[in-house]
Structures are given as structure tokens and as C-alpha cells.
Amino acid sequence: MTASLSSARRLFSADHGWMAVDPFGSPAQTPSRVGVTPEALGDAVDIVGVDLPAVRTVLTAGEACGTIHTSAGSVTVFAPASGMVTIVNPAVREDPSIVVSDPLGAGWLFAVLTPAASTFDDLTTRESTGAGMANP
């Protein structure tokens, strides 16, 4: 089970990603949902598809782990923390436009279970401003 987005503590990466961490449990016991911020999407209006990591994929913080395809190009998704993917949002696969219409809510991309020794020193409680997310 993943943390409820309404009760989760949202942390942001310099790459304009976010991670919703359960404030009542350990990230090593409760998967944290991961998504991208509106800033990451820029002026993208039409999302035509997503390539996301498969369940059981082990991610390394800061490394590319997916792509959001838009009518204007693509947006690279970076892992905000290291861990294993436990679920991929089926709603986003079915209707990728959710990523634009609700990027900080229903448009979450996948959930990751982080190792018990994880620290989130590279994440902040506020969305960053400035460059960082790749938009080739």
C-alpha cells in the first residue's frame, strides 16, 4: 500500500520531481509515490505517452528512469531517491494527460520502496525553481 497523497510529506528534487513520503511510517516499509512538477512539464499541453520503469526495477537517485512524451518533445524523469519500483500508476498509462492536469496528485507516475538506510538530503520541502529537468 502506498501513502495517501493528502497525508504525505512531499519532497522535491532539483530535477523537478517529487516524492510523497508517508509521515506516519518508514519509507522502507511504505512505498512513496513519485511524480513530476508542473515546472518539469514546462509548456507541455499534450502528453502522448509515458515510458516508466517496470515493477521491481531498482532505481538510483538522480538517474534517468523514464520519459514523458509530449507533442513538443520529451521530458526525462529522474529518480528522486534510490529504491525499488513497487507499482506503476495504471491511470497514467491509460490516460497520460493526467500528468498535465494533476501533476502533483492523480498524475503520480510510480511508487518506490526505499532502503531503510535512505536519506533524503538532496530533496527539499519546496519545489525548486530553475533548470534541471531535461527537455530535449
Tab-separated table of N, CA, C and O in Angstrom:
chain	number	residue	atom	x	y	z
A	1	MET	N	0.842	-1.172	0.000
A	1	MET	CA	0.000	0.000	0.000
A	1	MET	C	0.891	1.241	0.000
A	1	MET	O	1.893	1.292	0.689
A	2	THR	N	0.515	2.246	-0.760
A	2	THR	CA	1.270	3.494	-0.806
A	2	THR	C	0.625	4.523	0.097
A	2	THR	O	-0.537	4.421	0.459
A	3	ALA	N	1.389	5.524	0.448
A	3	ALA	CA	0.895	6.596	1.308
A	3	ALA	C	-0.186	7.390	0.592
A	3	ALA	O	-0.122	7.603	-0.608
A	4	SER	N	-1.169	7.834	1.343
A	4	SER	CA	-2.189	8.720	0.797
A	4	SER	C	-1.518	10.029	0.423
A	4	SER	O	-0.727	10.575	1.196
A	5	LEU	N	-1.831	10.546	-0.753
A	5	LEU	CA	-1.186	11.792	-1.174
A	5	LEU	C	-1.596	12.961	-0.296
A	5	LEU	O	-0.838	13.902	-0.110
A	6	SER	N	-2.801	12.922	0.280
A	6	SER	CA	-3.252	14.041	1.099
A	6	SER	C	-2.519	14.110	2.435
A	6	SER	O	-2.355	15.173	3.005
A	7	SER	N	-2.065	12.969	2.962
A	7	SER	CA	-1.381	12.976	4.247
A	7	SER	C	0.137	12.892	4.098
A	7	SER	O	0.857	12.995	5.081
A	8	ALA	N	0.618	12.710	2.902
A	8	ALA	CA	2.048	12.504	2.679
A	8	ALA	C	2.836	13.804	2.785
A	8	ALA	O	2.332	14.886	2.506
A	9	ARG	N	4.094	13.658	3.179
A	9	ARG	CA	5.033	14.781	3.183
A	9	ARG	C	5.695	14.787	1.817
A	9	ARG	O	6.364	13.836	1.435
A	10	ARG	N	5.484	15.832	1.072
A	10	ARG	CA	6.012	15.899	-0.287
A	10	ARG	C	7.407	16.528	-0.278
A	10	ARG	O	7.610	17.595	0.268
A	11	LEU	N	8.358	15.806	-0.907
A	11	LEU	CA	9.724	16.282	-1.034
A	11	LEU	C	10.017	16.506	-2.512
A	11	LEU	O	9.539	15.746	-3.362
A	12	PHE	N	10.820	17.515	-2.819
A	12	PHE	CA	11.105	17.876	-4.200
A	12	PHE	C	12.585	17.726	-4.515
A	12	PHE	O	13.442	17.975	-3.673
A	13	SER	N	12.880	17.358	-5.762
A	13	SER	CA	14.269	17.224	-6.214
A	13	SER	C	14.647	18.414	-7.088
A	13	SER	O	13.778	19.123	-7.605
A	14	ALA	N	15.932	18.603	-7.280
A	14	ALA	CA	16.424	19.660	-8.157
A	14	ALA	C	16.030	19.405	-9.606
A	14	ALA	O	16.016	20.327	-10.419
A	15	ASP	N	15.695	18.152	-9.925
A	15	ASP	CA	15.295	17.777	-11.285
A	15	ASP	C	13.797	17.949	-11.514
A	15	ASP	O	13.250	17.404	-12.460
A	16	HIS	N	13.130	18.664	-10.605
A	16	HIS	CA	11.697	18.954	-10.704
A	16	HIS	C	10.837	17.713	-10.590
A	16	HIS	O	9.780	17.616	-11.201
A	17	GLY	N	11.300	16.787	-9.802
A	17	GLY	CA	10.497	15.624	-9.465
A	17	GLY	C	10.013	15.775	-8.034
A	17	GLY	O	10.479	16.650	-7.293
A	18	TRP	N	9.059	14.955	-7.651
A	18	TRP	CA	8.608	14.960	-6.263
A	18	TRP	C	8.416	13.533	-5.775
A	18	TRP	O	8.263	12.609	-6.556
A	19	MET	N	8.427	13.396	-4.460
A	19	MET	CA	8.211	12.112	-3.824
A	19	MET	C	7.328	12.354	-2.607
A	19	MET	O	7.634	13.230	-1.783
A	20	ALA	N	6.234	11.625	-2.500
A	20	ALA	CA	5.317	11.745	-1.373
A	20	ALA	C	5.664	10.661	-0.355
A	20	ALA	O	5.456	9.480	-0.600
A	21	VAL	N	6.219	11.075	0.772
A	21	VAL	CA	6.681	10.157	1.812
A	21	VAL	C	5.633	10.096	2.918
A	21	VAL	O	5.153	11.128	3.389
A	22	ASP	N	5.288	8.892	3.349
A	22	ASP	CA	4.314	8.693	4.415
A	22	ASP	C	4.862	9.277	5.716
A	22	ASP	O	5.899	8.834	6.203
A	23	PRO	N	4.179	10.275	6.307
A	23	PRO	CA	4.696	10.882	7.533
A	23	PRO	C	4.529	9.985	8.762
A	23	PRO	O	5.103	10.242	9.806
A	24	PHE	N	3.740	8.920	8.636
A	24	PHE	CA	3.445	8.062	9.785
A	24	PHE	C	4.212	6.751	9.773
A	24	PHE	O	4.091	5.952	10.681
A	25	GLY	N	4.971	6.505	8.736
A	25	GLY	CA	5.682	5.244	8.637
A	25	GLY	C	7.076	5.443	8.082
A	25	GLY	O	7.517	6.554	7.826
A	26	SER	N	7.744	4.364	7.866
A	26	SER	CA	9.090	4.387	7.309
A	26	SER	C	9.023	4.250	5.798
A	26	SER	O	8.271	3.408	5.289
A	27	PRO	N	9.803	5.053	5.048
A	27	PRO	CA	9.837	4.891	3.591
A	27	PRO	C	10.294	3.492	3.177
A	27	PRO	O	10.042	3.049	2.067
A	28	ALA	N	10.964	2.779	4.089
A	28	ALA	CA	11.408	1.416	3.795
A	28	ALA	C	10.268	0.412	3.954
A	28	ALA	O	10.377	-0.721	3.514
A	29	GLN	N	9.155	0.846	4.577
A	29	GLN	CA	8.010	-0.036	4.780
A	29	GLN	C	6.809	0.361	3.941
A	29	GLN	O	5.956	-0.466	3.645
A	30	THR	N	6.723	1.627	3.576
A	30	THR	CA	5.601	2.135	2.792
A	30	THR	C	6.141	2.785	1.524
A	30	THR	O	6.898	3.753	1.610
A	31	PRO	N	5.774	2.289	0.353
A	31	PRO	CA	6.264	2.909	-0.886
A	31	PRO	C	5.852	4.372	-0.986
A	31	PRO	O	4.770	4.760	-0.540
A	32	SER	N	6.715	5.169	-1.542
A	32	SER	CA	6.471	6.599	-1.738
A	32	SER	C	6.148	6.851	-3.203
A	32	SER	O	6.867	6.387	-4.088
A	33	ARG	N	5.078	7.590	-3.446
A	33	ARG	CA	4.711	7.915	-4.828
A	33	ARG	C	5.654	8.970	-5.381
A	33	ARG	O	6.111	9.849	-4.660
A	34	VAL	N	5.902	8.872	-6.689
A	34	VAL	CA	6.841	9.752	-7.379
A	34	VAL	C	6.138	10.389	-8.569
A	34	VAL	O	5.336	9.732	-9.253
A	35	GLY	N	6.423	11.660	-8.817
A	35	GLY	CA	5.854	12.343	-9.961
A	35	GLY	C	6.750	13.488	-10.392
A	35	GLY	O	7.866	13.636	-9.899
A	36	VAL	N	6.258	14.297	-11.308
A	36	VAL	CA	6.996	15.475	-11.772
A	36	VAL	C	6.167	16.718	-11.472
A	36	VAL	O	4.944	16.663	-11.388
A	37	THR	N	6.853	17.827	-11.326
A	37	THR	CA	6.189	19.086	-11.025
A	37	THR	C	5.691	19.755	-12.309
A	37	THR	O	6.158	19.425	-13.405
A	38	PRO	N	4.782	20.699	-12.179
A	38	PRO	CA	4.348	21.448	-13.367
A	38	PRO	C	5.528	22.122	-14.066
A	38	PRO	O	5.557	22.223	-15.292
A	39	GLU	N	6.514	22.569	-13.283
A	39	GLU	CA	7.685	23.217	-13.867
A	39	GLU	C	8.442	22.265	-14.789
A	39	GLU	O	8.980	22.671	-15.815
A	40	ALA	N	8.482	20.996	-14.437
A	40	ALA	CA	9.174	20.000	-15.268
A	40	ALA	C	8.514	19.875	-16.624
A	40	ALA	O	9.176	19.633	-17.625
A	41	LEU	N	7.206	20.028	-16.636
A	41	LEU	CA	6.449	19.858	-17.879
A	41	LEU	C	6.511	21.092	-18.762
A	41	LEU	O	6.216	21.013	-19.956
A	42	GLY	N	6.906	22.231	-18.186
A	42	GLY	CA	7.017	23.463	-18.969
A	42	GLY	C	5.703	23.813	-19.633
A	42	GLY	O	4.649	23.814	-18.996
A	43	ASP	N	5.755	24.068	-20.927
A	43	ASP	CA	4.567	24.450	-21.688
A	43	ASP	C	3.851	23.257	-22.303
A	43	ASP	O	2.955	23.436	-23.128
A	44	ALA	N	4.247	22.048	-21.921
A	44	ALA	CA	3.622	20.852	-22.497
A	44	ALA	C	2.132	20.847	-22.193
A	44	ALA	O	1.715	21.029	-21.058
A	45	VAL	N	1.345	20.660	-23.220
A	45	VAL	CA	-0.102	20.588	-23.069
A	45	VAL	C	-0.592	19.191	-23.417
A	45	VAL	O	-1.431	18.628	-22.721
A	46	ASP	N	-0.060	18.640	-24.477
A	46	ASP	CA	-0.499	17.328	-24.939
A	46	ASP	C	0.541	16.266	-24.605
A	46	ASP	O	1.630	16.243	-25.169
A	47	ILE	N	0.191	15.390	-23.672
A	47	ILE	CA	1.046	14.256	-23.344
A	47	ILE	C	0.574	13.103	-24.218
A	47	ILE	O	-0.593	12.715	-24.182
A	48	VAL	N	1.476	12.566	-25.004
A	48	VAL	CA	1.090	11.499	-25.936
A	48	VAL	C	1.473	10.112	-25.441
A	48	VAL	O	1.021	9.107	-25.989
A	49	GLY	N	2.287	10.038	-24.393
A	49	GLY	CA	2.659	8.735	-23.857
A	49	GLY	C	3.699	8.857	-22.762
A	49	GLY	O	4.285	9.915	-22.553
A	50	VAL	N	3.874	7.763	-22.037
A	50	VAL	CA	4.875	7.715	-20.978
A	50	VAL	C	5.636	6.401	-21.053
A	50	VAL	O	5.069	5.366	-21.400
A	51	ASP	N	6.912	6.465	-20.766
A	51	ASP	CA	7.747	5.278	-20.597
A	51	ASP	C	8.206	5.318	-19.143
A	51	ASP	O	8.928	6.236	-18.745
A	52	LEU	N	7.749	4.345	-18.372
A	52	LEU	CA	8.061	4.324	-16.952
A	52	LEU	C	8.780	3.034	-16.589
A	52	LEU	O	8.662	2.035	-17.304
A	53	PRO	N	9.511	3.044	-15.472
A	53	PRO	CA	10.225	1.829	-15.086
A	53	PRO	C	9.244	0.710	-14.726
A	53	PRO	O	8.147	0.967	-14.236
A	54	ALA	N	9.647	-0.501	-14.980
A	54	ALA	CA	8.820	-1.662	-14.661
A	54	ALA	C	8.859	-1.934	-13.158
A	54	ALA	O	9.816	-1.569	-12.475
A	55	VAL	N	7.816	-2.571	-12.669
A	55	VAL	CA	7.783	-3.004	-11.281
A	55	VAL	C	9.000	-3.897	-11.020
A	55	VAL	O	9.392	-4.691	-11.875
A	56	ARG	N	9.602	-3.739	-9.876
A	56	ARG	CA	10.813	-4.436	-9.403
A	56	ARG	C	12.106	-3.859	-9.981
A	56	ARG	O	13.179	-4.387	-9.737
A	57	THR	N	12.002	-2.780	-10.754
A	57	THR	CA	13.209	-2.109	-11.238
A	57	THR	C	13.855	-1.390	-10.058
A	57	THR	O	13.174	-0.729	-9.275
A	58	VAL	N	15.167	-1.523	-9.930
A	58	VAL	CA	15.901	-0.828	-8.875
A	58	VAL	C	16.427	0.489	-9.449
A	58	VAL	O	17.104	0.497	-10.475
A	59	LEU	N	16.067	1.581	-8.790
A	59	LEU	CA	16.449	2.919	-9.240
A	59	LEU	C	17.569	3.480	-8.381
A	59	LEU	O	17.687	3.144	-7.202
A	60	THR	N	18.357	4.368	-8.986
A	60	THR	CA	19.398	5.091	-8.270
A	60	THR	C	19.039	6.571	-8.305
A	60	THR	O	18.729	7.109	-9.378
A	61	ALA	N	19.074	7.200	-7.148
A	61	ALA	CA	18.727	8.616	-7.053
A	61	ALA	C	19.488	9.446	-8.065
A	61	ALA	O	20.693	9.274	-8.244
A	62	GLY	N	18.774	10.328	-8.756
A	62	GLY	CA	19.383	11.237	-9.715
A	62	GLY	C	19.542	10.685	-11.118
A	62	GLY	O	19.860	11.426	-12.037
A	63	GLU	N	19.318	9.393	-11.304
A	63	GLU	CA	19.466	8.805	-12.638
A	63	GLU	C	18.133	8.825	-13.395
A	63	GLU	O	17.066	8.731	-12.802
A	64	ALA	N	18.225	8.929	-14.722
A	64	ALA	CA	17.033	8.900	-15.571
A	64	ALA	C	16.336	7.555	-15.413
A	64	ALA	O	16.978	6.511	-15.365
A	65	CYS	N	15.009	7.600	-15.299
A	65	CYS	CA	14.265	6.353	-15.118
A	65	CYS	C	12.982	6.293	-15.943
A	65	CYS	O	12.242	5.316	-15.867
A	66	GLY	N	12.716	7.328	-16.715
A	66	GLY	CA	11.516	7.319	-17.539
A	66	GLY	C	11.465	8.521	-18.453
A	66	GLY	O	12.305	9.425	-18.373
A	67	THR	N	10.454	8.523	-19.311
A	67	THR	CA	10.264	9.621	-20.258
A	67	THR	C	8.782	9.925	-20.393
A	67	THR	O	7.960	9.016	-20.469
A	68	ILE	N	8.472	11.203	-20.425
A	68	ILE	CA	7.113	11.658	-20.714
A	68	ILE	C	7.170	12.254	-22.114
A	68	ILE	O	7.918	13.201	-22.358
A	69	HIS	N	6.403	11.690	-23.029
A	69	HIS	CA	6.403	12.151	-24.416
A	69	HIS	C	5.285	13.166	-24.605
A	69	HIS	O	4.130	12.898	-24.255
A	70	THR	N	5.651	14.322	-25.156
A	70	THR	CA	4.670	15.375	-25.413
A	70	THR	C	4.641	15.671	-26.904
A	70	THR	O	5.522	15.224	-27.654
A	71	SER	N	3.666	16.444	-27.304
A	71	SER	CA	3.571	16.811	-28.714
A	71	SER	C	4.743	17.706	-29.119
A	71	SER	O	5.064	17.820	-30.298
A	72	ALA	N	5.421	18.320	-28.147
A	72	ALA	CA	6.536	19.222	-28.434
A	72	ALA	C	7.905	18.585	-28.211
A	72	ALA	O	8.917	19.226	-28.425
A	73	GLY	N	7.955	17.342	-27.749
A	73	GLY	CA	9.236	16.702	-27.462
A	73	GLY	C	9.081	15.707	-26.329
A	73	GLY	O	8.054	15.069	-26.200
A	74	SER	N	10.087	15.618	-25.480
A	74	SER	CA	10.006	14.683	-24.356
A	74	SER	C	10.619	15.286	-23.108
A	74	SER	O	11.431	16.208	-23.178
A	75	VAL	N	10.205	14.756	-21.979
A	75	VAL	CA	10.689	15.181	-20.673
A	75	VAL	C	11.271	13.945	-20.001
A	75	VAL	O	10.612	12.915	-19.906
A	76	THR	N	12.503	14.045	-19.555
A	76	THR	CA	13.143	12.933	-18.865
A	76	THR	C	12.746	12.954	-17.396
A	76	THR	O	12.777	14.004	-16.756
A	77	VAL	N	12.389	11.792	-16.871
A	77	VAL	CA	12.041	11.647	-15.457
A	77	VAL	C	13.271	11.092	-14.740
A	77	VAL	O	13.855	10.106	-15.189
A	78	PHE	N	13.647	11.745	-13.631
A	78	PHE	CA	14.784	11.309	-12.840
A	78	PHE	C	14.294	10.762	-11.500
A	78	PHE	O	13.335	11.286	-10.930
A	79	ALA	N	14.943	9.729	-11.017
A	79	ALA	CA	14.577	9.144	-9.730
A	79	ALA	C	14.938	10.112	-8.607
A	79	ALA	O	16.096	10.495	-8.488
A	80	PRO	N	13.963	10.500	-7.766
A	80	PRO	CA	14.287	11.404	-6.667
A	80	PRO	C	15.018	10.707	-5.524
A	80	PRO	O	15.658	11.353	-4.706
A	81	ALA	N	14.911	9.380	-5.468
A	81	ALA	CA	15.583	8.605	-4.414
A	81	ALA	C	15.880	7.216	-4.958
A	81	ALA	O	15.265	6.769	-5.923
A	82	SER	N	16.804	6.546	-4.316
A	82	SER	CA	17.113	5.167	-4.690
A	82	SER	C	16.084	4.236	-4.080
A	82	SER	O	15.547	4.504	-2.999
A	83	GLY	N	15.805	3.154	-4.771
A	83	GLY	CA	14.875	2.165	-4.252
A	83	GLY	C	14.316	1.298	-5.358
A	83	GLY	O	14.751	1.383	-6.511
A	84	MET	N	13.322	0.474	-5.014
A	84	MET	CA	12.717	-0.442	-5.968
A	84	MET	C	11.290	-0.003	-6.297
A	84	MET	O	10.511	0.329	-5.397
A	85	VAL	N	10.969	0.003	-7.581
A	85	VAL	CA	9.628	0.352	-8.028
A	85	VAL	C	8.667	-0.754	-7.605
A	85	VAL	O	8.906	-1.932	-7.874
A	86	THR	N	7.588	-0.365	-6.932
A	86	THR	CA	6.607	-1.346	-6.457
A	86	THR	C	5.301	-1.306	-7.234
A	86	THR	O	4.561	-2.289	-7.248
A	87	ILE	N	4.992	-0.177	-7.840
A	87	ILE	CA	3.757	-0.044	-8.613
A	87	ILE	C	3.935	1.087	-9.621
A	87	ILE	O	4.666	2.045	-9.365
A	88	VAL	N	3.308	0.940	-10.768
A	88	VAL	CA	3.268	1.993	-11.780
A	88	VAL	C	1.811	2.423	-11.880
A	88	VAL	O	0.910	1.583	-11.896
A	89	ASN	N	1.570	3.725	-11.917
A	89	ASN	CA	0.212	4.256	-11.928
A	89	ASN	C	-0.518	3.819	-13.204
A	89	ASN	O	-0.212	4.311	-14.293
A	90	PRO	N	-1.496	2.924	-13.092
A	90	PRO	CA	-2.205	2.454	-14.279
A	90	PRO	C	-3.031	3.556	-14.945
A	90	PRO	O	-3.220	3.542	-16.162
A	91	ALA	N	-3.490	4.531	-14.172
A	91	ALA	CA	-4.288	5.620	-14.734
A	91	ALA	C	-3.466	6.468	-15.698
A	91	ALA	O	-3.976	6.927	-16.721
A	92	VAL	N	-2.184	6.657	-15.391
A	92	VAL	CA	-1.307	7.451	-16.258
A	92	VAL	C	-1.026	6.706	-17.557
A	92	VAL	O	-0.960	7.311	-18.625
A	93	ARG	N	-0.873	5.399	-17.472
A	93	ARG	CA	-0.668	4.611	-18.706
A	93	ARG	C	-1.901	4.674	-19.598
A	93	ARG	O	-1.800	4.746	-20.807
A	94	GLU	N	-3.085	4.639	-18.973
A	94	GLU	CA	-4.340	4.669	-19.724
A	94	GLU	C	-4.648	6.053	-20.277
A	94	GLU	O	-5.130	6.191	-21.396
A	95	ASP	N	-4.385	7.088	-19.479
A	95	ASP	CA	-4.675	8.465	-19.874
A	95	ASP	C	-3.523	9.373	-19.458
A	95	ASP	O	-3.567	9.993	-18.394
A	96	PRO	N	-2.468	9.453	-20.277
A	96	PRO	CA	-1.278	10.242	-19.920
A	96	PRO	C	-1.554	11.727	-19.677
A	96	PRO	O	-0.754	12.397	-19.037
A	97	SER	N	-2.689	12.245	-20.137
A	97	SER	CA	-2.987	13.667	-19.941
A	97	SER	C	-3.138	14.020	-18.462
A	97	SER	O	-3.034	15.184	-18.085
A	98	ILE	N	-3.345	13.023	-17.610
A	98	ILE	CA	-3.451	13.260	-16.165
A	98	ILE	C	-2.163	13.882	-15.634
A	98	ILE	O	-2.193	14.652	-14.680
A	99	VAL	N	-1.040	13.576	-16.253
A	99	VAL	CA	0.245	14.117	-15.800
A	99	VAL	C	0.236	15.640	-15.889
A	99	VAL	O	0.796	16.317	-15.036
A	100	VAL	N	-0.439	16.204	-16.885
A	100	VAL	CA	-0.526	17.656	-17.037
A	100	VAL	C	-1.667	18.221	-16.198
A	100	VAL	O	-1.504	19.231	-15.531
A	101	SER	N	-2.808	17.558	-16.194
A	101	SER	CA	-3.968	18.103	-15.498
A	101	SER	C	-3.845	18.033	-13.977
A	101	SER	O	-4.410	18.866	-13.277
A	102	ASP	N	-3.098	17.069	-13.436
A	102	ASP	CA	-2.937	16.942	-11.992
A	102	ASP	C	-1.559	16.354	-11.657
A	102	ASP	O	-1.459	15.259	-11.108
A	103	PRO	N	-0.480	17.087	-11.984
A	103	PRO	CA	0.874	16.538	-11.815
A	103	PRO	C	1.263	16.254	-10.365
A	103	PRO	O	2.107	15.406	-10.118
A	104	LEU	N	0.657	16.949	-9.415
A	104	LEU	CA	1.012	16.752	-8.006
A	104	LEU	C	0.013	15.855	-7.274
A	104	LEU	O	0.083	15.709	-6.058
A	105	GLY	N	-0.897	15.250	-8.023
A	105	GLY	CA	-1.908	14.391	-7.419
A	105	GLY	C	-2.090	13.114	-8.206
A	105	GLY	O	-1.222	12.245	-8.221
A	106	ALA	N	-3.218	13.023	-8.913
A	106	ALA	CA	-3.555	11.808	-9.661
A	106	ALA	C	-2.542	11.489	-10.758
A	106	ALA	O	-2.477	10.351	-11.221
A	107	GLY	N	-1.727	12.461	-11.157
A	107	GLY	CA	-0.724	12.252	-12.201
A	107	GLY	C	0.587	11.677	-11.692
A	107	GLY	O	1.597	11.744	-12.396
A	108	TRP	N	0.587	11.104	-10.476
A	108	TRP	CA	1.817	10.450	-9.995
A	108	TRP	C	2.188	9.336	-10.966
A	108	TRP	O	1.338	8.784	-11.654
A	109	LEU	N	3.470	9.024	-11.039
A	109	LEU	CA	3.961	8.098	-12.058
A	109	LEU	C	4.170	6.673	-11.546
A	109	LEU	O	3.737	5.711	-12.171
A	110	PHE	N	4.872	6.535	-10.439
A	110	PHE	CA	5.150	5.213	-9.886
A	110	PHE	C	5.448	5.368	-8.396
A	110	PHE	O	5.589	6.481	-7.892
A	111	ALA	N	5.514	4.249	-7.691
A	111	ALA	CA	5.872	4.268	-6.274
A	111	ALA	C	7.172	3.505	-6.091
A	111	ALA	O	7.437	2.529	-6.790
A	112	VAL	N	7.973	3.976	-5.140
A	112	VAL	CA	9.278	3.371	-4.891
A	112	VAL	C	9.428	3.058	-3.399
A	112	VAL	O	9.029	3.846	-2.548
A	113	LEU	N	9.956	1.890	-3.123
A	113	LEU	CA	10.264	1.469	-1.758
A	113	LEU	C	11.755	1.708	-1.562
A	113	LEU	O	12.583	1.126	-2.271
A	114	THR	N	12.096	2.589	-0.633
A	114	THR	CA	13.494	2.964	-0.438
A	114	THR	C	14.141	2.086	0.631
A	114	THR	O	13.457	1.591	1.526
A	115	PRO	N	15.452	1.899	0.568
A	115	PRO	CA	16.148	1.122	1.592
A	115	PRO	C	16.020	1.787	2.966
A	115	PRO	O	15.880	3.011	3.061
A	116	ALA	N	16.089	0.996	4.015
A	116	ALA	CA	15.945	1.512	5.382
A	116	ALA	C	16.969	2.595	5.707
A	116	ALA	O	16.688	3.519	6.460
A	117	ALA	N	18.145	2.500	5.147
A	117	ALA	CA	19.211	3.460	5.452
A	117	ALA	C	19.149	4.717	4.579
A	117	ALA	O	20.060	5.530	4.610
A	118	SER	N	18.075	4.885	3.798
A	118	SER	CA	17.988	6.025	2.886
A	118	SER	C	17.927	7.351	3.624
A	118	SER	O	17.307	7.471	4.669
A	119	THR	N	18.585	8.321	3.031
A	119	THR	CA	18.441	9.695	3.491
A	119	THR	C	17.930	10.489	2.305
A	119	THR	O	18.133	10.121	1.160
A	120	PHE	N	17.254	11.552	2.598
A	120	PHE	CA	16.684	12.378	1.542
A	120	PHE	C	17.319	13.766	1.575
A	120	PHE	O	16.658	14.765	1.362
A	121	ASP	N	18.634	13.799	1.835
A	121	ASP	CA	19.362	15.057	1.961
A	121	ASP	C	19.307	15.905	0.695
A	121	ASP	O	19.388	17.127	0.774
A	122	ASP	N	19.182	15.268	-0.464
A	122	ASP	CA	19.166	16.013	-1.723
A	122	ASP	C	17.769	16.513	-2.083
A	122	ASP	O	17.592	17.166	-3.107
A	123	LEU	N	16.784	16.203	-1.256
A	123	LEU	CA	15.406	16.621	-1.515
A	123	LEU	C	15.037	17.748	-0.567
A	123	LEU	O	15.536	17.830	0.547
A	124	THR	N	14.146	18.616	-1.012
A	124	THR	CA	13.700	19.730	-0.187
A	124	THR	C	12.189	19.685	-0.017
A	124	THR	O	11.494	18.961	-0.732
A	125	THR	N	11.669	20.476	0.910
A	125	THR	CA	10.227	20.526	1.120
A	125	THR	C	9.553	21.548	0.221
A	125	THR	O	8.349	21.685	0.229
A	126	ARG	N	10.336	22.242	-0.565
A	126	ARG	CA	9.780	23.219	-1.510
A	126	ARG	C	10.226	22.879	-2.920
A	126	ARG	O	11.352	22.434	-3.130
A	127	GLU	N	9.340	23.136	-3.864
A	127	GLU	CA	9.681	22.917	-5.264
A	127	GLU	C	10.779	23.879	-5.665
A	127	GLU	O	10.733	25.064	-5.363
A	128	SER	N	11.799	23.350	-6.351
A	128	SER	CA	12.896	24.206	-6.800
A	128	SER	C	12.473	25.039	-8.000
A	128	SER	O	11.518	24.712	-8.677
A	129	THR	N	13.193	26.107	-8.208
A	129	THR	CA	12.956	26.902	-9.410
A	129	THR	C	14.264	26.978	-10.170
A	129	THR	O	15.327	27.084	-9.588
A	130	GLY	N	14.181	26.868	-11.466
A	130	GLY	CA	15.382	26.906	-12.277
A	130	GLY	C	15.503	25.657	-13.119
A	130	GLY	O	14.676	24.776	-13.081
A	131	ALA	N	16.566	25.595	-13.872
A	131	ALA	CA	16.778	24.479	-14.794
A	131	ALA	C	17.114	23.207	-14.047
A	131	ALA	O	17.507	23.229	-12.905
A	132	GLY	N	16.960	22.099	-14.729
A	132	GLY	CA	17.325	20.832	-14.121
A	132	GLY	C	16.678	19.663	-14.807
A	132	GLY	O	17.276	18.625	-14.969
A	133	MET	N	15.445	19.793	-15.200
A	133	MET	CA	14.740	18.696	-15.864
A	133	MET	C	15.076	18.760	-17.340
A	133	MET	O	15.004	19.820	-17.947
A	134	ALA	N	15.451	17.662	-17.893
A	134	ALA	CA	15.852	17.634	-19.303
A	134	ALA	C	14.630	17.699	-20.203
A	134	ALA	O	13.695	16.940	-20.042
A	135	ASN	N	14.625	18.609	-21.117
A	135	ASN	CA	13.572	18.757	-22.118
A	135	ASN	C	14.213	18.807	-23.491
A	135	ASN	O	14.365	19.869	-24.062
A	136	PRO	N	14.617	17.656	-24.020
A	136	PRO	CA	15.313	17.685	-25.318
A	136	PRO	C	14.399	18.118	-26.438
A	136	PRO	O	13.225	18.010	-26.387
